[in-house]
Amino acid sequence: MKRRNKQCLNCGEEFLPKTVASVYCSHICSKKAYKRKIKLLKIEDEVKALINKIPENRAFISVPEAGMLFGIAKKTLYRLVGQGKIPSVNLGTRLVRIDRRVMEGMFGPARSLPQAESAPKKKLYSLEKEDCYSIGEIAQRFQISEGSVYSHIRKYSIPTRQIGKHVYAPKSEIDNLYNGNDFI
Ligand SMILES: [Zn+2]
């Protein structure tokens, strides 16, 4: 069967995929995409940490806090505040405070996690061997060390299964971690 050209998810160039699963034209693109992904995951962790620092019982929140909690761009919020569509108290330059309940009324309950992670957790993975990669396969496929694979698996709580001497992780979860551009 003849494979058709695909568009590289990183650079957009057309390339002839090595396997059906290939999404990047080269190791360079695959590494770049991976680095970007890790960076985004890091940013997401930082946002999560910031969100966790906002006391739940504090009635008034800043615009950046509101943006994080309700998943709305700061610019949009400043505009709505400026137009008086969101009532606010101004404690000084850049010290606008918004009533959290007003935000909840307008935008629904605050999220406790950034969008990418608060999306309903897919538990659709299968731990059958044919639906899994071994750690070695993952390292090879995504051009990273086995040590990194293990640390990401731990960090993102990806389920694993040991079969014989090898540890396996679900293809779906791994592809989602390293391939997706669903974090943007
Ligand atoms: Zn490329």
JSON list of C-alpha atoms and ligand atoms in Angstrom, two decimals:
[
{"chain": "A", "resi": 1, "resn": "MET", "atom": "CA", "xyz": [0.00, 0.00, 0.00]},
{"chain": "A", "resi": 2, "resn": "LYS", "atom": "CA", "xyz": [1.35, 3.37, -0.96]},
{"chain": "A", "resi": 3, "resn": "ARG", "atom": "CA", "xyz": [1.48, 5.91, 1.81]},
{"chain": "A", "resi": 4, "resn": "ARG", "atom": "CA", "xyz": [0.38, 9.40, 1.05]},
{"chain": "A", "resi": 5, "resn": "ASN", "atom": "CA", "xyz": [2.16, 12.58, 1.89]},
{"chain": "A", "resi": 6, "resn": "LYS", "atom": "CA", "xyz": [1.21, 14.23, 5.14]},
{"chain": "A", "resi": 7, "resn": "GLN", "atom": "CA", "xyz": [1.69, 17.71, 6.48]},
{"chain": "A", "resi": 8, "resn": "CYS", "atom": "CA", "xyz": [4.22, 17.96, 9.30]},
{"chain": "A", "resi": 9, "resn": "LEU", "atom": "CA", "xyz": [2.45, 19.10, 12.47]},
{"chain": "A", "resi": 10, "resn": "ASN", "atom": "CA", "xyz": [5.44, 21.24, 13.36]},
{"chain": "A", "resi": 11, "resn": "CYS", "atom": "CA", "xyz": [6.66, 22.96, 10.19]},
{"chain": "A", "resi": 12, "resn": "GLY", "atom": "CA", "xyz": [3.74, 22.37, 7.88]},
{"chain": "A", "resi": 13, "resn": "GLU", "atom": "CA", "xyz": [5.92, 20.93, 5.12]},
{"chain": "A", "resi": 14, "resn": "GLU", "atom": "CA", "xyz": [4.67, 17.92, 3.22]},
{"chain": "A", "resi": 15, "resn": "PHE", "atom": "CA", "xyz": [6.54, 14.71, 3.85]},
{"chain": "A", "resi": 16, "resn": "LEU", "atom": "CA", "xyz": [6.22, 11.02, 3.17]},
{"chain": "A", "resi": 17, "resn": "PRO", "atom": "CA", "xyz": [5.47, 9.44, 6.55]},
{"chain": "A", "resi": 18, "resn": "LYS", "atom": "CA", "xyz": [7.72, 6.59, 7.64]},
{"chain": "A", "resi": 19, "resn": "THR", "atom": "CA", "xyz": [4.85, 4.93, 9.48]},
{"chain": "A", "resi": 20, "resn": "VAL", "atom": "CA", "xyz": [1.11, 5.54, 9.55]},
{"chain": "A", "resi": 21, "resn": "ALA", "atom": "CA", "xyz": [1.58, 7.20, 12.91]},
{"chain": "A", "resi": 22, "resn": "SER", "atom": "CA", "xyz": [4.28, 9.67, 11.83]},
{"chain": "A", "resi": 23, "resn": "VAL", "atom": "CA", "xyz": [3.14, 13.24, 12.26]},
{"chain": "A", "resi": 24, "resn": "TYR", "atom": "CA", "xyz": [6.44, 15.09, 11.95]},
{"chain": "A", "resi": 25, "resn": "CYS", "atom": "CA", "xyz": [8.70, 15.27, 8.90]},
{"chain": "A", "resi": 26, "resn": "SER", "atom": "CA", "xyz": [11.96, 14.89, 10.79]},
{"chain": "A", "resi": 27, "resn": "HIS", "atom": "CA", "xyz": [13.51, 14.22, 14.17]},
{"chain": "A", "resi": 28, "resn": "ILE", "atom": "CA", "xyz": [14.19, 17.91, 14.42]},
{"chain": "A", "resi": 29, "resn": "CYS", "atom": "CA", "xyz": [10.49, 18.74, 14.05]},
{"chain": "A", "resi": 30, "resn": "SER", "atom": "CA", "xyz": [9.50, 15.96, 16.42]},
{"chain": "A", "resi": 31, "resn": "LYS", "atom": "CA", "xyz": [11.96, 17.27, 19.02]},
{"chain": "A", "resi": 32, "resn": "LYS", "atom": "CA", "xyz": [10.82, 20.85, 18.55]},
{"chain": "A", "resi": 33, "resn": "ALA", "atom": "CA", "xyz": [7.20, 19.86, 18.96]},
{"chain": "A", "resi": 34, "resn": "TYR", "atom": "CA", "xyz": [8.07, 17.82, 22.02]},
{"chain": "A", "resi": 35, "resn": "LYS", "atom": "CA", "xyz": [9.96, 20.71, 23.60]},
{"chain": "A", "resi": 36, "resn": "ARG", "atom": "CA", "xyz": [7.06, 23.03, 22.93]},
{"chain": "A", "resi": 37, "resn": "LYS", "atom": "CA", "xyz": [4.72, 20.55, 24.50]},
{"chain": "A", "resi": 38, "resn": "ILE", "atom": "CA", "xyz": [6.84, 20.21, 27.62]},
{"chain": "A", "resi": 39, "resn": "LYS", "atom": "CA", "xyz": [7.03, 24.00, 27.85]},
{"chain": "A", "resi": 40, "resn": "LEU", "atom": "CA", "xyz": [3.25, 24.24, 27.64]},
{"chain": "A", "resi": 41, "resn": "LEU", "atom": "CA", "xyz": [2.84, 21.55, 30.27]},
{"chain": "A", "resi": 42, "resn": "LYS", "atom": "CA", "xyz": [5.16, 23.57, 32.48]},
{"chain": "A", "resi": 43, "resn": "ILE", "atom": "CA", "xyz": [3.19, 26.76, 31.95]},
{"chain": "A", "resi": 44, "resn": "GLU", "atom": "CA", "xyz": [0.06, 24.84, 32.74]},
{"chain": "A", "resi": 45, "resn": "ASP", "atom": "CA", "xyz": [1.62, 23.59, 35.97]},
{"chain": "A", "resi": 46, "resn": "GLU", "atom": "CA", "xyz": [2.55, 27.14, 36.88]},
{"chain": "A", "resi": 47, "resn": "VAL", "atom": "CA", "xyz": [-0.98, 28.38, 36.22]},
{"chain": "A", "resi": 48, "resn": "LYS", "atom": "CA", "xyz": [-2.33, 25.55, 38.31]},
{"chain": "A", "resi": 49, "resn": "ALA", "atom": "CA", "xyz": [0.01, 26.48, 41.13]},
{"chain": "A", "resi": 50, "resn": "LEU", "atom": "CA", "xyz": [-1.12, 30.11, 40.92]},
{"chain": "A", "resi": 51, "resn": "ILE", "atom": "CA", "xyz": [-4.77, 29.09, 40.93]},
{"chain": "A", "resi": 52, "resn": "ASN", "atom": "CA", "xyz": [-4.17, 26.97, 43.99]},
{"chain": "A", "resi": 53, "resn": "LYS", "atom": "CA", "xyz": [-2.77, 30.01, 45.78]},
{"chain": "A", "resi": 54, "resn": "ILE", "atom": "CA", "xyz": [-5.97, 32.00, 45.43]},
{"chain": "A", "resi": 55, "resn": "PRO", "atom": "CA", "xyz": [-7.91, 31.43, 48.64]},
{"chain": "A", "resi": 56, "resn": "GLU", "atom": "CA", "xyz": [-11.32, 30.02, 47.88]},
{"chain": "A", "resi": 57, "resn": "ASN", "atom": "CA", "xyz": [-13.08, 32.22, 50.37]},
{"chain": "A", "resi": 58, "resn": "ARG", "atom": "CA", "xyz": [-11.64, 35.49, 49.08]},
{"chain": "A", "resi": 59, "resn": "ALA", "atom": "CA", "xyz": [-14.48, 37.47, 47.63]},
{"chain": "A", "resi": 60, "resn": "PHE", "atom": "CA", "xyz": [-12.50, 39.90, 45.50]},
{"chain": "A", "resi": 61, "resn": "ILE", "atom": "CA", "xyz": [-10.04, 38.78, 42.91]},
{"chain": "A", "resi": 62, "resn": "SER", "atom": "CA", "xyz": [-7.71, 40.58, 40.54]},
{"chain": "A", "resi": 63, "resn": "VAL", "atom": "CA", "xyz": [-8.21, 40.57, 36.80]},
{"chain": "A", "resi": 64, "resn": "PRO", "atom": "CA", "xyz": [-5.33, 38.14, 36.15]},
{"chain": "A", "resi": 65, "resn": "GLU", "atom": "CA", "xyz": [-6.70, 35.85, 38.85]},
{"chain": "A", "resi": 66, "resn": "ALA", "atom": "CA", "xyz": [-10.18, 36.04, 37.38]},
{"chain": "A", "resi": 67, "resn": "GLY", "atom": "CA", "xyz": [-8.70, 35.27, 33.98]},
{"chain": "A", "resi": 68, "resn": "MET", "atom": "CA", "xyz": [-7.04, 32.15, 35.29]},
{"chain": "A", "resi": 69, "resn": "LEU", "atom": "CA", "xyz": [-9.96, 31.01, 37.38]},
{"chain": "A", "resi": 70, "resn": "PHE", "atom": "CA", "xyz": [-12.56, 31.48, 34.70]},
{"chain": "A", "resi": 71, "resn": "GLY", "atom": "CA", "xyz": [-10.39, 30.76, 31.69]},
{"chain": "A", "resi": 72, "resn": "ILE", "atom": "CA", "xyz": [-10.91, 34.14, 30.06]},
{"chain": "A", "resi": 73, "resn": "ALA", "atom": "CA", "xyz": [-8.23, 36.29, 28.44]},
{"chain": "A", "resi": 74, "resn": "LYS", "atom": "CA", "xyz": [-7.07, 39.16, 30.63]},
{"chain": "A", "resi": 75, "resn": "LYS", "atom": "CA", "xyz": [-7.53, 41.58, 27.75]},
{"chain": "A", "resi": 76, "resn": "THR", "atom": "CA", "xyz": [-11.16, 40.59, 27.42]},
{"chain": "A", "resi": 77, "resn": "LEU", "atom": "CA", "xyz": [-11.72, 41.03, 31.13]},
{"chain": "A", "resi": 78, "resn": "TYR", "atom": "CA", "xyz": [-10.07, 44.46, 31.23]},
{"chain": "A", "resi": 79, "resn": "ARG", "atom": "CA", "xyz": [-12.28, 45.47, 28.32]},
{"chain": "A", "resi": 80, "resn": "LEU", "atom": "CA", "xyz": [-15.44, 44.23, 30.03]},
{"chain": "A", "resi": 81, "resn": "VAL", "atom": "CA", "xyz": [-14.39, 45.97, 33.23]},
{"chain": "A", "resi": 82, "resn": "GLY", "atom": "CA", "xyz": [-13.63, 49.14, 31.28]},
{"chain": "A", "resi": 83, "resn": "GLN", "atom": "CA", "xyz": [-17.05, 49.04, 29.64]},
{"chain": "A", "resi": 84, "resn": "GLY", "atom": "CA", "xyz": [-18.63, 48.55, 33.04]},
{"chain": "A", "resi": 85, "resn": "LYS", "atom": "CA", "xyz": [-20.02, 45.19, 32.01]},
{"chain": "A", "resi": 86, "resn": "ILE", "atom": "CA", "xyz": [-18.21, 43.60, 34.91]},
{"chain": "A", "resi": 87, "resn": "PRO", "atom": "CA", "xyz": [-18.62, 45.65, 38.06]},
{"chain": "A", "resi": 88, "resn": "SER", "atom": "CA", "xyz": [-15.31, 46.25, 39.76]},
{"chain": "A", "resi": 89, "resn": "VAL", "atom": "CA", "xyz": [-13.60, 48.13, 42.52]},
{"chain": "A", "resi": 90, "resn": "ASN", "atom": "CA", "xyz": [-10.53, 50.08, 41.57]},
{"chain": "A", "resi": 91, "resn": "LEU", "atom": "CA", "xyz": [-7.92, 50.17, 44.28]},
{"chain": "A", "resi": 92, "resn": "GLY", "atom": "CA", "xyz": [-5.42, 51.96, 42.04]},
{"chain": "A", "resi": 93, "resn": "THR", "atom": "CA", "xyz": [-3.63, 51.40, 38.74]},
{"chain": "A", "resi": 94, "resn": "ARG", "atom": "CA", "xyz": [-3.79, 47.74, 37.82]},
{"chain": "A", "resi": 95, "resn": "LEU", "atom": "CA", "xyz": [-5.46, 47.09, 41.13]},
{"chain": "A", "resi": 96, "resn": "VAL", "atom": "CA", "xyz": [-8.89, 46.37, 39.80]},
{"chain": "A", "resi": 97, "resn": "ARG", "atom": "CA", "xyz": [-10.77, 43.90, 41.91]},
{"chain": "A", "resi": 98, "resn": "ILE", "atom": "CA", "xyz": [-13.74, 41.91, 40.76]},
{"chain": "A", "resi": 99, "resn": "ASP", "atom": "CA", "xyz": [-16.31, 40.19, 42.90]},
{"chain": "A", "resi": 100, "resn": "ARG", "atom": "CA", "xyz": [-15.85, 36.48, 42.42]},
{"chain": "A", "resi": 101, "resn": "ARG", "atom": "CA", "xyz": [-19.61, 35.89, 42.69]},
{"chain": "A", "resi": 102, "resn": "VAL", "atom": "CA", "xyz": [-20.22, 38.34, 39.86]},
{"chain": "A", "resi": 103, "resn": "MET", "atom": "CA", "xyz": [-17.79, 36.34, 37.73]},
{"chain": "A", "resi": 104, "resn": "GLU", "atom": "CA", "xyz": [-19.51, 33.10, 38.65]},
{"chain": "A", "resi": 105, "resn": "GLY", "atom": "CA", "xyz": [-22.83, 34.63, 37.75]},
{"chain": "A", "resi": 106, "resn": "MET", "atom": "CA", "xyz": [-21.54, 35.67, 34.36]},
{"chain": "A", "resi": 107, "resn": "PHE", "atom": "CA", "xyz": [-19.25, 32.82, 33.44]},
{"chain": "A", "resi": 108, "resn": "GLY", "atom": "CA", "xyz": [-20.29, 29.85, 35.54]},
{"chain": "A", "resi": 109, "resn": "PRO", "atom": "CA", "xyz": [-18.29, 28.14, 38.26]},
{"chain": "A", "resi": 110, "resn": "ALA", "atom": "CA", "xyz": [-14.56, 28.81, 38.45]},
{"chain": "A", "resi": 111, "resn": "ARG", "atom": "CA", "xyz": [-12.42, 26.02, 37.22]},
{"chain": "A", "resi": 112, "resn": "SER", "atom": "CA", "xyz": [-10.02, 24.51, 39.64]},
{"chain": "A", "resi": 113, "resn": "LEU", "atom": "CA", "xyz": [-7.67, 23.36, 36.91]},
{"chain": "A", "resi": 114, "resn": "PRO", "atom": "CA", "xyz": [-6.57, 24.77, 33.59]},
{"chain": "A", "resi": 115, "resn": "GLN", "atom": "CA", "xyz": [-8.72, 23.71, 30.68]},
{"chain": "A", "resi": 116, "resn": "ALA", "atom": "CA", "xyz": [-6.46, 21.08, 29.20]},
{"chain": "A", "resi": 117, "resn": "GLU", "atom": "CA", "xyz": [-6.48, 19.12, 32.42]},
{"chain": "A", "resi": 118, "resn": "SER", "atom": "CA", "xyz": [-9.96, 19.82, 33.62]},
{"chain": "A", "resi": 119, "resn": "ALA", "atom": "CA", "xyz": [-11.38, 18.37, 30.44]},
{"chain": "A", "resi": 120, "resn": "PRO", "atom": "CA", "xyz": [-13.12, 15.14, 31.33]},
{"chain": "A", "resi": 121, "resn": "LYS", "atom": "CA", "xyz": [-10.39, 12.61, 31.90]},
{"chain": "A", "resi": 122, "resn": "LYS", "atom": "CA", "xyz": [-10.48, 10.09, 29.14]},
{"chain": "A", "resi": 123, "resn": "LYS", "atom": "CA", "xyz": [-10.32, 6.67, 30.65]},
{"chain": "A", "resi": 124, "resn": "LEU", "atom": "CA", "xyz": [-10.54, 5.04, 27.29]},
{"chain": "A", "resi": 125, "resn": "TYR", "atom": "CA", "xyz": [-7.10, 3.55, 27.30]},
{"chain": "A", "resi": 126, "resn": "SER", "atom": "CA", "xyz": [-6.58, -0.14, 27.04]},
{"chain": "A", "resi": 127, "resn": "LEU", "atom": "CA", "xyz": [-3.73, -1.97, 28.70]},
{"chain": "A", "resi": 128, "resn": "GLU", "atom": "CA", "xyz": [-3.86, -4.85, 26.25]},
{"chain": "A", "resi": 129, "resn": "LYS", "atom": "CA", "xyz": [-0.39, -5.43, 24.86]},
{"chain": "A", "resi": 130, "resn": "GLU", "atom": "CA", "xyz": [-1.42, -4.59, 21.29]},
{"chain": "A", "resi": 131, "resn": "ASP", "atom": "CA", "xyz": [-2.76, -1.22, 22.47]},
{"chain": "A", "resi": 132, "resn": "CYS", "atom": "CA", "xyz": [0.45, -0.35, 24.29]},
{"chain": "A", "resi": 133, "resn": "TYR", "atom": "CA", "xyz": [3.99, 0.73, 23.56]},
{"chain": "A", "resi": 134, "resn": "SER", "atom": "CA", "xyz": [6.90, -0.59, 25.56]},
{"chain": "A", "resi": 135, "resn": "ILE", "atom": "CA", "xyz": [9.05, 2.07, 27.20]},
{"chain": "A", "resi": 136, "resn": "GLY", "atom": "CA", "xyz": [11.78, 1.33, 24.67]},
{"chain": "A", "resi": 137, "resn": "GLU", "atom": "CA", "xyz": [9.37, 1.82, 21.80]},
{"chain": "A", "resi": 138, "resn": "ILE", "atom": "CA", "xyz": [8.22, 5.14, 23.23]},
{"chain": "A", "resi": 139, "resn": "ALA", "atom": "CA", "xyz": [11.81, 6.34, 23.64]},
{"chain": "A", "resi": 140, "resn": "GLN", "atom": "CA", "xyz": [12.60, 5.41, 20.07]},
{"chain": "A", "resi": 141, "resn": "ARG", "atom": "CA", "xyz": [9.41, 6.72, 18.58]},
{"chain": "A", "resi": 142, "resn": "PHE", "atom": "CA", "xyz": [9.56, 10.12, 20.22]},
{"chain": "A", "resi": 143, "resn": "GLN", "atom": "CA", "xyz": [13.35, 10.46, 20.32]},
{"chain": "A", "resi": 144, "resn": "ILE", "atom": "CA", "xyz": [13.70, 10.80, 24.06]},
{"chain": "A", "resi": 145, "resn": "SER", "atom": "CA", "xyz": [15.52, 8.82, 26.70]},
{"chain": "A", "resi": 146, "resn": "GLU", "atom": "CA", "xyz": [13.82, 5.99, 28.56]},
{"chain": "A", "resi": 147, "resn": "GLY", "atom": "CA", "xyz": [14.51, 7.90, 31.77]},
{"chain": "A", "resi": 148, "resn": "SER", "atom": "CA", "xyz": [12.49, 10.84, 30.48]},
{"chain": "A", "resi": 149, "resn": "VAL", "atom": "CA", "xyz": [9.69, 8.52, 29.44]},
{"chain": "A", "resi": 150, "resn": "TYR", "atom": "CA", "xyz": [9.52, 7.10, 32.95]},
{"chain": "A", "resi": 151, "resn": "SER", "atom": "CA", "xyz": [9.54, 10.51, 34.55]},
{"chain": "A", "resi": 152, "resn": "HIS", "atom": "CA", "xyz": [6.73, 11.78, 32.28]},
{"chain": "A", "resi": 153, "resn": "ILE", "atom": "CA", "xyz": [4.73, 8.65, 32.95]},
{"chain": "A", "resi": 154, "resn": "ARG", "atom": "CA", "xyz": [5.04, 9.31, 36.65]},
{"chain": "A", "resi": 155, "resn": "LYS", "atom": "CA", "xyz": [4.42, 13.01, 36.34]},
{"chain": "A", "resi": 156, "resn": "TYR", "atom": "CA", "xyz": [1.27, 12.64, 34.25]},
{"chain": "A", "resi": 157, "resn": "SER", "atom": "CA", "xyz": [0.05, 9.51, 36.03]},
{"chain": "A", "resi": 158, "resn": "ILE", "atom": "CA", "xyz": [-0.07, 7.43, 32.88]},
{"chain": "A", "resi": 159, "resn": "PRO", "atom": "CA", "xyz": [-1.02, 3.87, 33.69]},
{"chain": "A", "resi": 160, "resn": "THR", "atom": "CA", "xyz": [1.53, 1.17, 32.95]},
{"chain": "A", "resi": 161, "resn": "ARG", "atom": "CA", "xyz": [1.61, -2.56, 32.89]},
{"chain": "A", "resi": 162, "resn": "GLN", "atom": "CA", "xyz": [4.52, -4.93, 33.20]},
{"chain": "A", "resi": 163, "resn": "ILE", "atom": "CA", "xyz": [4.52, -7.87, 30.84]},
{"chain": "A", "resi": 164, "resn": "GLY", "atom": "CA", "xyz": [7.57, -10.09, 31.21]},
{"chain": "A", "resi": 165, "resn": "LYS", "atom": "CA", "xyz": [10.64, -7.88, 31.35]},
{"chain": "A", "resi": 166, "resn": "HIS", "atom": "CA", "xyz": [9.01, -4.91, 29.70]},
{"chain": "A", "resi": 167, "resn": "VAL", "atom": "CA", "xyz": [6.86, -2.08, 30.96]},
{"chain": "A", "resi": 168, "resn": "TYR", "atom": "CA", "xyz": [4.03, -0.99, 28.69]},
{"chain": "A", "resi": 169, "resn": "ALA", "atom": "CA", "xyz": [1.93, 2.15, 28.54]},
{"chain": "A", "resi": 170, "resn": "PRO", "atom": "CA", "xyz": [-1.26, 2.73, 26.51]},
{"chain": "A", "resi": 171, "resn": "LYS", "atom": "CA", "xyz": [-0.59, 4.08, 23.03]},
{"chain": "A", "resi": 172, "resn": "SER", "atom": "CA", "xyz": [-3.52, 6.46, 23.31]},
{"chain": "A", "resi": 173, "resn": "GLU", "atom": "CA", "xyz": [-2.16, 8.14, 26.44]},
{"chain": "A", "resi": 174, "resn": "ILE", "atom": "CA", "xyz": [1.39, 8.32, 25.12]},
{"chain": "A", "resi": 175, "resn": "ASP", "atom": "CA", "xyz": [0.37, 9.66, 21.72]},
{"chain": "A", "resi": 176, "resn": "ASN", "atom": "CA", "xyz": [-1.77, 12.18, 23.48]},
{"chain": "A", "resi": 177, "resn": "LEU", "atom": "CA", "xyz": [1.14, 13.27, 25.66]},
{"chain": "A", "resi": 178, "resn": "TYR", "atom": "CA", "xyz": [3.80, 13.59, 22.98]},
{"chain": "A", "resi": 179, "resn": "ASN", "atom": "CA", "xyz": [1.95, 14.15, 19.74]},
{"chain": "A", "resi": 180, "resn": "GLY", "atom": "CA", "xyz": [-0.99, 16.31, 20.51]},
{"chain": "A", "resi": 181, "resn": "ASN", "atom": "CA", "xyz": [-1.17, 19.96, 19.84]},
{"chain": "A", "resi": 182, "resn": "ASP", "atom": "CA", "xyz": [-4.23, 19.96, 22.03]},
{"chain": "A", "resi": 183, "resn": "PHE", "atom": "CA", "xyz": [-2.48, 22.06, 24.66]},
{"chain": "A", "resi": 184, "resn": "ILE", "atom": "CA", "xyz": [-2.60, 25.27, 22.73]},
{"chain": "B", "resi": 1, "resn": "ZN", "atom": "ZN", "xyz": [8.57, 19.35, 9.86]}
]
